[in-house]
Amino acid sequence: MIIDQVWPFIGDYVRDLLMTSIQEKIQTSHAQAASFKFLKIDLGDIPPRIGSIKVNTKNVKRDEIYMDIDLMYGSDADIEMRIKGMTMGIKDLHVRGELRVIMRPLISRMPLFGGISVFFLNNPTLDFNLTGIANAIDMPGLSDMVDTIIQEQIAALMVLPNRIDVPMVQDLASLARLKYPLPDGVLRIHVVGAKELIKADVGLMKKGLSDPYAVVRMGAYKFKTHVINNTIEPTWNSIFETIVDAKDGQLLDIEVRDEDPGSKDDSIGTTSLPISTAAEKGTEDTWLPLEDVKTGRINLKLEWMYLSKNALILEKEMELRNKLSNDLSCCLLMVNLDSARELPYILRTKMLRAKKTMSEPSPYVKLSLGQSKFESGIKADTDEPRWEQNFRFLVHNPNLQTLELEVWESKSKTRIGNLKVPLKNLLVEPDLIVDKFYNLVNSPSPKAQVRMRLCLRVLTSEYSQADIEEEEEEETPVETLESKESSVDPVAQQSASPADKTAKAGPAVVKKVEVVKVEKVNKVSSKLPEGQLIPPMDSSTPIKDSDVRQRKSPSSNQGGLYGRGRIQITLRYSTQRQNLVAVVHKCVNLIPCDTDDNLADPYIKMYLLPDKSNKKKTTIIKNTLNPVWDETFEFPVKQADLSSKTLEFSIKNDTSFYTSNKKFIGIAQIELGNMDQTKAATHWFDLQPDEDDCKPVSLPSETDL
């Protein structure tokens, strides 16, 4: 109900954000997207749904609350844009992801917590259809380019390490934890090789092998190995490193692809792994089976690196690093770009009278360390900008490397000052932290300064209880020691296990971070996740088995009235388009149909009866009894005729011609006579077993609900 009420306002905010900020970023992010422009943005009337809420009660401090929200958005959005002179649209937009909400620190006065952080733990899944000329000509690569652009902008906004932070109490000393969060650690990933890959290059003039490479993803990061031609058993030996912000929740995803120059590369297997598995073990060398293919395995070696503020272990860690590879990092540098003051005014010329005047600058900052380069946001018309942005750099040798900073004026495109900070200076600072104003050089203003907080951490594979405990004290809210409003129990904090104490700091706010990541897959523990799982009121979401494929049938009492399963749909009527809009969300506890693994490959056929000429069909979901579609379909129908219509959903199992597997799963027919045409409504329906003698059911009324 709350989401329904605020959805129109969220739509207005998102439209303004896309038009004013995201559009410009898209134009500058891709050479082919320089002409990109939004023409129309309407997020529709159907708000996102919350599938479940998991409240974490372990591995968190007593003065913070962690919630993981399963967010699903199957929309009736209407978006139009122009690119390269072509006008196209996006419809049937579907987004699903796990959203983490952190409220901390808890305080004893309203609003009871000092700040809130919101971010996606992993990249949300995204699906949409193009309309207009783009759909008509089916231009190769256009849909992929639009998909990439949307994914990148979502990731840059709120996929770890990027996030949205909102301070709720401005004068709270312990908000330092919100402003300067520490990552959990760094993961080193060695993508060794693969075996038994499928032969993707078959056919006339092809080799009967593959040209494989691996793509590794974690949060907003994406990396790839080199391509090895003409083999199904490649050896890459590619080593990557990635900063991990939330090891309890983030996933490593890996996809093996076959390179096809001149056309879209084929996927020849995927797999994923919770990062917590590697963090708990410290090191792991494993072969992982690839999913969605008949054969294929990939070999990964993972090493978890803790963050230490003990500068005395640096030399030892560098020696160990050099034995593996000189390209690996030995430290992590976290830069909080806070603010600047006394920046020089800029001489500008007014266009009408060609008169020159002095005006305030619109500054932004460029930071670089080695090959990594980042830019801050632009602060318009101020000589005392406040950025409050975080950036992270993986450091190879702090004794030799230097952080370089340049302040630029965006309108005149001129540099108005710079400075350099040798990282070796941090090695002699208490706790390897410096927080101060730095004087700019080569600036027209002799008093120009930039304030930064620099924090250096040594990467080590050895857990040091003393270092971690001291880190916890540093991150403990100041209120614990100085304020009467504290709700933190220091004794309880000291009782945390070593493994717990490395995962307390939240992710950092960054514009971009060029770090390397990896992925791997393993069997996940079959025990329930920590915390409480709160399912939606109208569903009984089954607990998934930990195996790669779900092999357990749902219990009989969750299979609906007829034991065939249940289907969840949202219905609404669009008076503007004269269409019935149906969103197929998911089915639960379907009957097993395949004799070899007690699973099914379900899809749904839909008809608006009594007319069967306009058939709709979902995609096929492989190897599951609990498929999730979140797909939107529209049926043209006059409003006056809607009360005489019945909507049919027939759930089928995708089978081959000669198989003995079951084809029919279940059916539901919904009479639309009492449909409330003024709003969208989501309902569950039991699947019936008789395809030829299905009994139509009415939509629940408000009284029934």
XYZ file of C-alpha atoms in Angstrom:
705
model
C 0.000 0.000 0.000
C 2.827 2.437 0.837
C 4.553 1.730 -2.488
C 1.240 2.218 -4.317
C 0.826 5.641 -2.715
C 4.352 6.946 -3.400
C 4.806 5.343 -6.826
C 3.611 8.385 -8.839
C 6.114 10.577 -6.982
C 8.900 8.045 -7.504
C 8.012 8.074 -11.198
C 8.397 11.859 -11.337
C 11.760 11.670 -9.543
C 13.096 8.935 -11.839
C 11.953 10.833 -14.936
C 13.778 13.975 -13.818
C 16.874 11.940 -12.931
C 16.952 10.248 -16.338
C 16.387 13.485 -18.238
C 18.852 15.673 -16.346
C 21.651 13.320 -15.275
C 21.528 9.844 -16.760
C 20.965 11.058 -20.338
C 24.219 13.027 -20.311
C 26.128 10.089 -18.811
C 24.813 7.775 -21.525
C 25.879 10.227 -24.229
C 29.453 10.326 -22.899
C 29.790 6.656 -21.936
C 29.556 5.145 -25.435
C 30.833 6.502 -28.733
C 27.761 5.108 -30.507
C 25.404 6.774 -28.020
C 26.468 10.411 -28.508
C 23.081 11.251 -30.047
C 21.061 9.422 -27.375
C 18.026 11.316 -26.064
C 14.938 10.427 -24.022
C 11.688 11.521 -25.670
C 9.132 10.102 -23.233
C 9.394 8.472 -19.801
C 6.313 6.957 -18.167
C 6.921 4.264 -15.546
C 3.277 3.191 -15.718
C 0.759 2.421 -12.992
C 2.115 -0.906 -11.697
C 4.542 -0.312 -8.807
C 7.378 -2.682 -7.834
C 6.490 -5.642 -5.633
C 8.318 -6.947 -2.593
C 8.691 -10.728 -2.770
C 10.234 -11.227 0.657
C 12.163 -9.392 3.363
C 15.075 -10.966 5.182
C 16.085 -9.211 8.386
C 19.657 -10.113 9.326
C 20.135 -10.691 13.025
C 23.657 -12.124 12.972
C 26.987 -10.770 11.760
C 25.727 -7.237 12.370
C 26.348 -4.792 15.196
C 23.773 -4.085 17.829
C 23.359 -0.492 16.655
C 22.413 -1.281 13.066
C 19.687 -3.045 11.098
C 20.266 -4.938 7.837
C 17.320 -5.812 5.587
C 17.552 -7.699 2.267
C 14.499 -7.050 0.100
C 13.549 -9.149 -2.940
C 12.394 -6.371 -5.279
C 10.431 -7.218 -8.440
C 9.330 -4.714 -11.050
C 7.179 -6.050 -13.899
C 5.983 -2.826 -15.414
C 3.652 -1.308 -17.944
C 6.221 1.414 -18.568
C 6.198 3.444 -21.765
C 9.639 4.821 -22.638
C 10.668 6.391 -25.953
C 14.163 7.459 -27.000
C 16.141 8.441 -30.059
C 19.586 7.179 -31.013
C 21.373 7.534 -34.349
C 18.301 9.189 -35.832
C 16.038 6.241 -34.965
C 13.098 6.519 -32.588
C 12.497 3.425 -30.515
C 10.617 2.443 -27.420
C 10.955 0.102 -24.463
C 8.043 -1.960 -23.224
C 7.591 -4.991 -20.985
C 10.411 -3.750 -18.739
C 11.224 -6.232 -15.960
C 13.754 -5.694 -13.200
C 14.432 -8.014 -10.287
C 17.174 -7.850 -7.679
C 18.067 -8.094 -4.018
C 18.043 -4.663 -2.425
C 19.915 -4.181 0.849
C 18.777 -1.442 3.241
C 21.058 -0.558 6.168
C 19.882 1.694 8.996
C 22.694 2.808 11.295
C 23.626 3.851 13.892
C 20.575 3.272 16.062
C 20.018 6.154 18.471
C 17.634 6.937 21.317
C 15.903 9.879 19.662
C 13.774 10.197 16.573
C 14.050 9.015 13.870
C 15.842 6.257 15.891
C 18.652 5.810 13.351
C 21.302 8.227 12.136
C 21.372 7.345 8.453
C 20.215 4.916 5.795
C 22.104 3.210 2.943
C 20.373 1.569 -0.025
C 22.019 -0.519 -2.736
C 21.714 -3.654 -4.858
C 24.042 -6.399 -3.647
C 24.381 -7.763 -7.174
C 23.374 -6.645 -10.645
C 19.582 -6.916 -10.950
C 18.245 -9.049 -13.785
C 16.863 -6.955 -16.617
C 14.554 -7.797 -19.507
C 12.648 -5.661 -22.000
C 11.363 -5.510 -25.563
C 12.189 -2.818 -28.113
C 9.370 -1.219 -30.094
C 9.213 0.989 -33.146
C 11.734 0.842 -35.957
C 14.306 -0.928 -33.768
C 11.951 -3.884 -33.405
C 10.897 -3.787 -37.046
C 14.390 -3.960 -38.552
C 15.856 -6.098 -35.730
C 19.241 -4.396 -36.039
C 22.003 -6.742 -34.768
C 23.575 -5.555 -31.540
C 21.112 -2.697 -30.932
C 19.192 -4.503 -28.194
C 22.474 -5.601 -26.603
C 23.776 -2.026 -26.653
C 20.598 -0.670 -25.011
C 20.735 -3.476 -22.437
C 24.373 -2.661 -21.661
C 23.621 1.058 -21.314
C 20.736 0.450 -18.887
C 22.723 -2.073 -16.831
C 25.720 0.262 -16.585
C 23.621 3.210 -15.419
C 21.814 1.135 -12.786
C 25.179 -0.201 -11.600
C 26.755 3.274 -11.501
C 23.884 4.528 -9.369
C 23.235 1.837 -6.768
C 24.956 -1.521 -7.363
C 27.856 -2.162 -4.992
C 30.261 -0.485 -4.577
C 27.905 2.361 -5.561
C 24.977 3.157 -3.332
C 22.636 5.853 -2.056
C 23.396 7.212 1.430
C 20.941 9.481 3.250
C 21.961 10.989 6.631
C 18.885 11.364 8.836
C 20.542 13.278 11.698
C 23.115 15.844 10.607
C 24.810 16.523 13.947
C 25.602 12.916 14.830
C 29.296 12.212 15.419
C 28.993 8.497 14.600
C 27.899 9.215 11.017
C 31.560 8.666 10.140
C 30.639 5.007 9.642
C 28.126 6.096 7.014
C 30.571 8.483 5.317
C 33.721 6.341 5.503
C 32.649 2.675 5.367
C 35.355 0.037 5.166
C 35.105 -2.838 2.677
C 35.059 -6.374 4.034
C 38.246 -7.321 2.194
C 39.811 -8.053 -1.182
C 39.329 -11.258 -3.167
C 42.063 -12.570 -5.443
C 40.728 -14.696 -8.251
C 42.743 -17.002 -10.441
C 40.762 -18.201 -13.469
C 42.890 -21.212 -14.332
C 41.066 -22.931 -17.191
C 38.136 -25.059 -18.296
C 37.442 -28.567 -19.552
C 34.782 -30.419 -21.504
C 33.307 -27.218 -22.992
C 30.676 -27.662 -25.659
C 31.683 -27.265 -29.296
C 30.061 -23.997 -30.322
C 31.671 -23.675 -33.780
C 29.950 -26.465 -35.687
C 28.618 -26.432 -39.205
C 29.860 -25.580 -42.664
C 33.342 -23.990 -42.749
C 33.624 -24.138 -38.944
C 36.187 -26.007 -36.884
C 33.981 -28.063 -34.597
C 35.593 -26.477 -31.517
C 35.215 -23.167 -29.642
C 37.086 -19.899 -29.102
C 36.407 -19.545 -25.363
C 36.928 -16.707 -22.922
C 35.516 -16.095 -19.436
C 33.608 -13.029 -18.187
C 33.695 -12.399 -14.441
C 31.206 -10.165 -12.601
C 30.719 -8.979 -9.052
C 28.370 -6.117 -8.352
C 29.189 -3.248 -10.711
C 32.537 -4.793 -11.712
C 33.060 -6.716 -14.945
C 36.245 -8.345 -16.248
C 37.227 -10.867 -18.887
C 40.067 -13.220 -19.722
C 41.776 -13.355 -23.096
C 40.406 -15.535 -25.917
C 41.990 -18.896 -26.704
C 41.142 -20.108 -30.197
C 40.201 -23.585 -31.389
C 39.878 -25.476 -28.116
C 37.356 -26.902 -25.665
C 39.962 -27.161 -22.874
C 41.423 -23.639 -22.547
C 44.061 -22.604 -20.018
C 43.784 -18.875 -19.256
C 45.777 -18.432 -16.022
C 44.238 -14.967 -15.586
C 44.488 -13.403 -12.122
C 42.118 -10.679 -10.962
C 41.528 -8.749 -7.748
C 38.327 -7.154 -6.562
C 37.265 -5.140 -3.527
C 34.425 -6.841 -1.646
C 32.000 -4.571 0.202
C 29.520 -7.138 1.547
C 30.841 -10.694 1.546
C 27.613 -11.870 3.204
C 25.250 -11.341 0.286
C 27.367 -10.585 -2.782
C 27.863 -13.198 -5.484
C 30.606 -14.050 -7.924
C 29.195 -14.714 -11.383
C 31.133 -16.198 -14.264
C 30.125 -16.856 -17.852
C 32.125 -18.713 -20.495
C 31.574 -17.420 -24.020
C 32.587 -18.429 -27.516
C 33.956 -15.536 -29.565
C 32.238 -15.083 -32.930
C 33.734 -12.094 -34.807
C 31.041 -10.251 -36.741
C 28.151 -11.632 -34.679
C 27.012 -12.001 -31.084
C 29.253 -14.211 -28.956
C 27.600 -17.434 -27.779
C 27.240 -18.314 -24.105
C 28.630 -21.787 -23.401
C 27.969 -21.977 -19.665
C 27.455 -19.935 -16.489
C 27.876 -20.439 -12.750
C 27.826 -18.413 -9.522
C 29.051 -18.594 -5.925
C 28.406 -16.693 -2.674
C 31.543 -14.783 -1.739
C 31.078 -15.771 1.890
C 32.161 -19.305 0.973
C 35.619 -18.177 -0.134
C 35.926 -15.666 2.721
C 35.237 -18.331 5.341
C 37.730 -20.829 3.898
C 40.476 -18.288 3.176
C 41.714 -20.150 0.091
C 39.943 -22.472 -2.301
C 40.889 -24.440 -5.411
C 37.839 -25.938 -7.086
C 36.322 -27.192 -10.330
C 32.819 -25.830 -10.881
C 30.169 -27.301 -13.206
C 28.739 -24.919 -15.792
C 24.969 -24.487 -15.913
C 22.610 -24.265 -18.903
C 24.847 -26.564 -20.964
C 25.280 -30.328 -21.244
C 28.970 -30.387 -20.318
C 31.635 -28.020 -19.062
C 33.706 -27.260 -15.952
C 35.828 -24.306 -14.937
C 38.761 -24.212 -12.513
C 39.049 -21.308 -10.053
C 41.522 -20.569 -7.280
C 40.371 -17.972 -4.751
C 42.216 -16.236 -1.919
C 40.611 -13.939 0.659
C 42.675 -10.940 1.830
C 41.969 -9.202 5.133
C 42.526 -5.467 5.659
C 45.176 -4.621 8.259
C 46.421 -1.272 9.543
C 49.695 -2.763 10.745
C 52.403 -1.180 8.567
C 55.024 -3.547 10.010
C 53.690 -6.502 7.987
C 53.923 -4.661 4.647
C 57.402 -5.905 3.742
C 56.462 -9.512 4.477
C 53.250 -9.281 2.452
C 55.097 -7.752 -0.503
C 57.555 -10.658 -0.483
C 54.697 -13.156 -0.514
C 52.968 -11.190 -3.266
C 56.091 -11.139 -5.446
C 56.291 -14.933 -5.320
C 52.873 -15.106 -6.958
C 52.925 -12.132 -9.340
C 54.349 -8.620 -9.375
C 51.044 -7.431 -10.848
C 49.124 -8.158 -7.649
C 48.336 -5.487 -5.067
C 49.632 -5.286 -1.527
C 47.511 -2.396 -0.172
C 44.135 -0.738 -0.500
C 43.870 3.062 -0.496
C 40.521 4.632 0.378
C 40.120 8.295 -0.527
C 37.275 10.396 0.811
C 37.126 13.600 -1.188
C 35.347 15.878 1.242
C 35.458 19.521 0.151
C 37.526 22.500 -1.023
C 37.833 26.157 -0.049
C 39.211 29.428 -1.390
C 39.068 28.202 -5.005
C 39.797 30.920 -7.583
C 37.046 32.832 -9.350
C 36.868 32.425 -13.125
C 36.954 35.229 -15.680
C 33.979 34.798 -18.018
C 32.678 36.764 -20.992
C 28.992 37.667 -21.156
C 27.694 36.920 -24.634
C 25.411 39.960 -25.094
C 27.846 42.787 -24.356
C 31.122 40.872 -24.573
C 31.799 42.094 -21.062
C 34.188 40.120 -18.882
C 33.245 39.432 -15.282
C 34.575 37.301 -12.439
C 32.249 34.467 -11.395
C 32.327 31.482 -9.090
C 33.795 28.270 -10.520
C 31.965 24.986 -11.185
C 34.696 22.621 -10.020
C 35.253 18.888 -10.214
C 38.237 16.716 -9.295
C 40.313 14.166 -11.199
C 42.165 11.552 -9.130
C 44.720 9.062 -10.408
C 46.996 6.390 -8.990
C 48.911 4.281 -11.465
C 46.517 3.267 -14.245
C 43.365 3.910 -12.202
C 41.630 7.229 -12.828
C 38.376 8.650 -11.437
C 36.380 11.875 -11.591
C 34.141 13.468 -8.992
C 30.821 15.104 -9.663
C 30.573 18.756 -10.704
C 29.526 21.310 -8.081
C 28.013 24.267 -9.875
C 28.902 27.900 -9.098
C 30.745 27.655 -5.804
C 34.258 28.306 -4.568
C 33.633 26.062 -1.534
C 32.311 22.814 -3.024
C 31.379 19.763 -0.926
C 31.720 16.471 -2.811
C 31.735 13.863 -0.019
C 32.600 11.096 -2.474
C 34.627 7.948 -1.833
C 37.144 6.351 -4.180
C 39.292 3.230 -3.774
C 42.595 2.244 -5.347
C 44.451 -1.064 -5.282
C 48.101 -0.223 -4.581
C 51.109 -2.222 -5.837
C 53.861 -0.483 -3.846
C 53.057 2.358 -1.415
C 56.766 3.183 -1.068
C 56.901 4.245 -4.715
C 53.384 5.274 -5.782
C 51.810 8.733 -5.517
C 48.193 9.859 -5.436
C 47.665 12.704 -7.915
C 44.752 15.144 -7.713
C 43.691 17.894 -10.116
C 40.863 20.417 -9.671
C 39.207 21.456 -12.939
C 36.661 24.136 -13.808
C 33.960 22.454 -15.885
C 32.656 25.419 -17.913
C 36.005 26.794 -19.087
C 37.680 23.365 -19.057
C 40.741 24.748 -17.298
C 42.785 23.306 -14.462
C 42.699 25.506 -11.365
C 45.086 23.580 -9.122
C 46.680 20.241 -8.361
C 48.581 18.343 -5.664
C 50.488 15.090 -5.132
C 50.517 12.868 -2.040
C 53.259 10.185 -1.802
C 51.688 7.121 -0.207
C 54.822 6.436 1.824
C 53.791 9.405 3.998
C 50.770 7.402 5.167
C 52.948 4.560 6.454
C 54.146 6.667 9.406
C 50.716 8.068 10.320
C 48.706 6.682 13.274
C 46.424 3.889 11.998
C 47.618 4.760 8.448
C 44.970 7.542 8.277
C 45.278 11.230 7.398
C 42.351 13.658 7.461
C 43.305 17.263 6.638
C 43.313 20.160 4.176
C 45.948 19.960 1.435
C 47.283 23.089 -0.273
C 46.784 23.237 -4.022
C 49.755 24.178 -6.181
C 49.712 25.879 -9.589
C 46.493 27.628 -8.595
C 45.549 31.295 -9.220
C 44.391 31.363 -5.597
C 47.306 30.981 -3.146
C 44.920 29.920 -0.371
C 43.106 27.192 -2.357
C 42.845 23.934 -0.405
C 41.224 20.515 -0.729
C 40.192 18.408 2.230
C 40.665 14.648 1.960
C 40.621 11.684 4.280
C 43.162 9.047 3.189
C 43.068 5.570 4.708
C 45.625 2.895 3.780
C 45.201 -0.804 4.557
C 47.678 -3.639 4.033
C 46.326 -6.776 2.339
C 47.081 -9.961 4.251
C 45.845 -13.538 4.119
C 46.515 -13.966 7.839
C 43.812 -12.947 10.255
C 45.116 -10.691 13.030
C 42.753 -10.500 15.977
C 44.442 -7.414 17.397
C 44.195 -5.495 14.110
C 40.592 -6.435 13.551
C 39.546 -5.591 17.095
C 41.251 -2.209 16.848
C 39.460 -1.685 13.570
C 36.182 -2.377 15.317
C 36.980 0.203 17.988
C 37.760 2.723 15.281
C 34.438 2.047 13.604
C 32.509 2.100 16.903
C 30.200 5.135 16.968
C 31.545 8.078 18.919
C 28.270 8.039 20.860
C 29.374 4.804 22.516
C 32.058 6.734 24.369
C 30.788 10.291 24.430
C 27.015 10.352 24.167
C 24.240 9.378 26.493
C 22.192 8.306 23.501
C 24.242 5.211 22.738
C 22.545 1.876 22.272
C 25.776 -0.037 21.643
C 27.081 -2.587 24.114
C 30.908 -2.604 23.942
C 31.090 -5.927 25.744
C 28.846 -7.533 23.162
C 31.037 -6.152 20.398
C 34.133 -7.744 21.856
C 32.460 -11.131 21.887
C 32.177 -11.266 18.116
C 34.119 -14.015 16.401
C 37.122 -13.210 14.203
C 35.216 -14.157 11.094
C 32.395 -11.797 12.033
C 34.691 -8.877 12.622
C 35.934 -8.627 9.081
C 32.490 -8.012 7.624
C 31.185 -5.034 9.527
C 31.900 -2.057 7.306
C 29.489 -1.148 4.549
C 30.356 -0.424 0.927
C 31.983 2.831 -0.150
C 30.421 5.445 -2.382
C 32.368 5.631 -5.626
C 31.734 6.961 -9.075
C 33.725 4.230 -10.757
C 36.168 1.683 -9.464
C 38.428 -0.258 -11.771
C 39.158 -3.402 -9.880
C 39.058 -7.002 -10.935
C 36.647 -9.599 -9.812
C 35.869 -13.244 -10.164
C 33.357 -15.829 -9.749
C 32.972 -19.352 -8.871
C 30.391 -21.899 -8.084
C 30.065 -24.433 -5.425
C 27.341 -26.218 -3.595
C 25.800 -23.827 -1.173
C 25.046 -24.987 2.318
C 21.555 -26.407 2.575
C 20.906 -24.831 5.932
C 18.538 -21.885 6.133
C 19.968 -18.363 5.694
C 20.634 -16.426 8.827
C 17.909 -14.046 9.897
C 14.168 -14.179 9.542
C 12.469 -14.677 6.185
C 9.224 -12.736 5.928
C 7.218 -13.950 2.908
C 4.465 -11.928 1.263
C 1.068 -12.302 2.945
C -0.537 -14.004 -0.022
C 2.152 -16.523 -0.873
C 4.081 -19.343 0.710
C 7.471 -19.055 -0.923
C 9.289 -22.406 -0.781
C 12.790 -22.666 0.573
C 15.095 -23.474 -2.316
C 17.463 -26.391 -2.189
C 21.140 -25.505 -2.336
C 21.938 -27.578 -5.374
C 22.492 -25.999 -8.783
C 19.159 -27.439 -9.896
C 16.200 -27.584 -7.549
C 15.403 -31.247 -7.169
C 12.976 -31.307 -4.249
C 9.267 -31.306 -4.949
C 7.209 -28.848 -2.942
C 5.341 -30.206 -0.014
C 1.779 -31.256 -0.756
C 0.160 -28.632 1.462
C 1.742 -25.868 -0.638
C 0.568 -27.201 -3.991
C -2.790 -25.443 -3.963
C -6.289 -26.895 -3.708
C -5.665 -29.480 -6.440
C -1.998 -30.256 -5.723
C -0.907 -28.842 -9.088
C 0.684 -25.630 -7.823
C -0.344 -21.972 -7.811
C 0.102 -18.986 -10.136
C 0.512 -15.315 -9.200
C -0.662 -12.603 -11.609
C -1.420 -8.871 -11.625
C -4.346 -7.546 -13.673
C -5.270 -3.999 -14.626
C -7.193 -2.287 -17.427
C -5.661 0.531 -19.491
C -8.471 2.828 -20.570
C -6.050 4.882 -22.661
C -4.895 1.917 -24.749
C -8.131 -0.091 -24.434
C -6.102 -3.100 -23.335
C -6.258 -5.662 -20.537
C -2.786 -5.777 -18.993
C -1.717 -9.061 -17.355
C 1.584 -9.464 -15.522
C 2.572 -13.109 -15.015
C 4.804 -13.117 -11.944
C 5.496 -16.729 -11.041
C 4.263 -20.223 -10.220
C 5.082 -22.226 -7.116
C 5.087 -25.946 -6.336
C 4.334 -27.218 -9.833
C 4.140 -30.962 -10.359
C 7.295 -32.746 -11.624
C 7.038 -33.719 -15.279
C 10.485 -34.936 -16.389
C 11.184 -38.557 -15.532
C 14.964 -38.135 -15.359
C 15.208 -35.439 -12.675
C 11.675 -34.832 -11.281
C 11.700 -31.268 -12.612
C 9.943 -29.413 -15.416
C 10.610 -26.804 -18.113
C 7.427 -24.733 -17.657
C 5.897 -22.057 -19.857
C 2.404 -20.532 -20.029
C -0.091 -20.097 -22.863
C -2.741 -17.391 -22.373
C -6.079 -16.749 -24.081
C -8.790 -14.137 -23.558
C -11.821 -16.410 -23.950
C -14.033 -17.074 -25.726
C -11.700 -15.934 -28.514
C -8.644 -18.198 -28.933
C -7.129 -16.410 -31.927
C -4.979 -14.041 -29.831
C -2.595 -16.366 -28.029
C 0.162 -15.129 -25.711
C 3.095 -17.194 -24.491
C 5.780 -16.737 -21.847
C 9.380 -17.789 -22.146
C 10.428 -21.312 -21.116
C 12.096 -21.591 -17.696
C 14.375 -24.623 -17.543
C 14.667 -27.182 -14.741
C 12.458 -25.747 -12.005
C 9.154 -26.264 -10.250
C 9.058 -22.658 -9.048
C 9.502 -20.537 -12.195
C 9.601 -16.725 -12.084
C 8.674 -14.797 -15.228
C 7.538 -11.271 -14.311
C 6.413 -10.845 -17.941
C 3.732 -8.407 -19.125
C 1.102 -9.133 -21.794
C -1.687 -7.012 -23.274
C -5.016 -8.118 -24.785
C -7.002 -5.611 -26.884
C -10.553 -5.495 -25.509
C -13.196 -2.802 -25.205
C -14.030 -1.756 -21.675
C -17.714 -2.571 -22.176
C -16.852 -6.129 -23.258
C -14.462 -6.897 -20.406
C -17.119 -8.251 -18.033
C -17.983 -11.065 -20.483
C -14.380 -12.247 -20.879
C -12.451 -15.047 -19.150
C -8.657 -15.091 -18.978
C -7.095 -18.549 -19.283
C -3.616 -19.571 -18.147
C -2.474 -23.010 -19.303
C 0.836 -24.136 -17.806
C 2.760 -26.576 -20.004
C 6.014 -28.505 -19.822
C 8.347 -28.035 -22.774
C 9.026 -31.506 -24.189
C 10.516 -33.039 -27.307
C 8.404 -34.934 -29.832
C 9.413 -38.462 -28.826
C 9.621 -38.031 -25.059
C 7.378 -39.730 -22.508
C 7.499 -36.723 -20.145
C 4.257 -35.054 -19.112
C 3.162 -32.133 -21.256
C 0.286 -30.614 -19.243
C 0.867 -29.187 -15.741
C -2.218 -27.226 -14.771
C -4.749 -24.613 -15.823
C -6.541 -21.596 -14.368
C -9.470 -19.635 -15.822
C -10.368 -16.246 -14.321
C -13.717 -14.553 -14.900
C -13.324 -10.785 -15.289
C -16.928 -9.821 -14.516
C -16.126 -8.260 -11.137
C -12.731 -6.832 -12.063
C -12.012 -3.402 -10.565
C -10.971 -1.477 -13.667
C -9.667 1.512 -11.716
C -6.543 -0.074 -10.236
C -4.076 -2.927 -10.514
C -4.522 -5.969 -8.285
C -2.282 -8.964 -7.615
C -3.760 -12.381 -6.774
C -2.846 -16.066 -6.374
C -4.871 -18.792 -8.140
C -4.827 -22.568 -7.720
C -4.033 -24.602 -10.822
C -6.666 -27.173 -11.805
C -5.845 -30.633 -13.185
C -8.478 -30.993 -15.951
C -7.581 -29.125 -19.135
C -10.917 -29.920 -20.812
C -13.170 -29.297 -17.816
C -11.668 -26.317 -16.018
C -13.958 -24.425 -13.650
C -13.584 -20.652 -14.038
C -13.101 -18.693 -10.819
C -13.972 -15.099 -10.034
C -11.533 -12.439 -8.958
C -11.525 -11.984 -5.159
C -13.567 -8.994 -4.040
C -12.440 -6.494 -1.409
C -14.704 -8.318 1.071
C -13.056 -11.658 0.266
C -9.622 -10.161 0.787
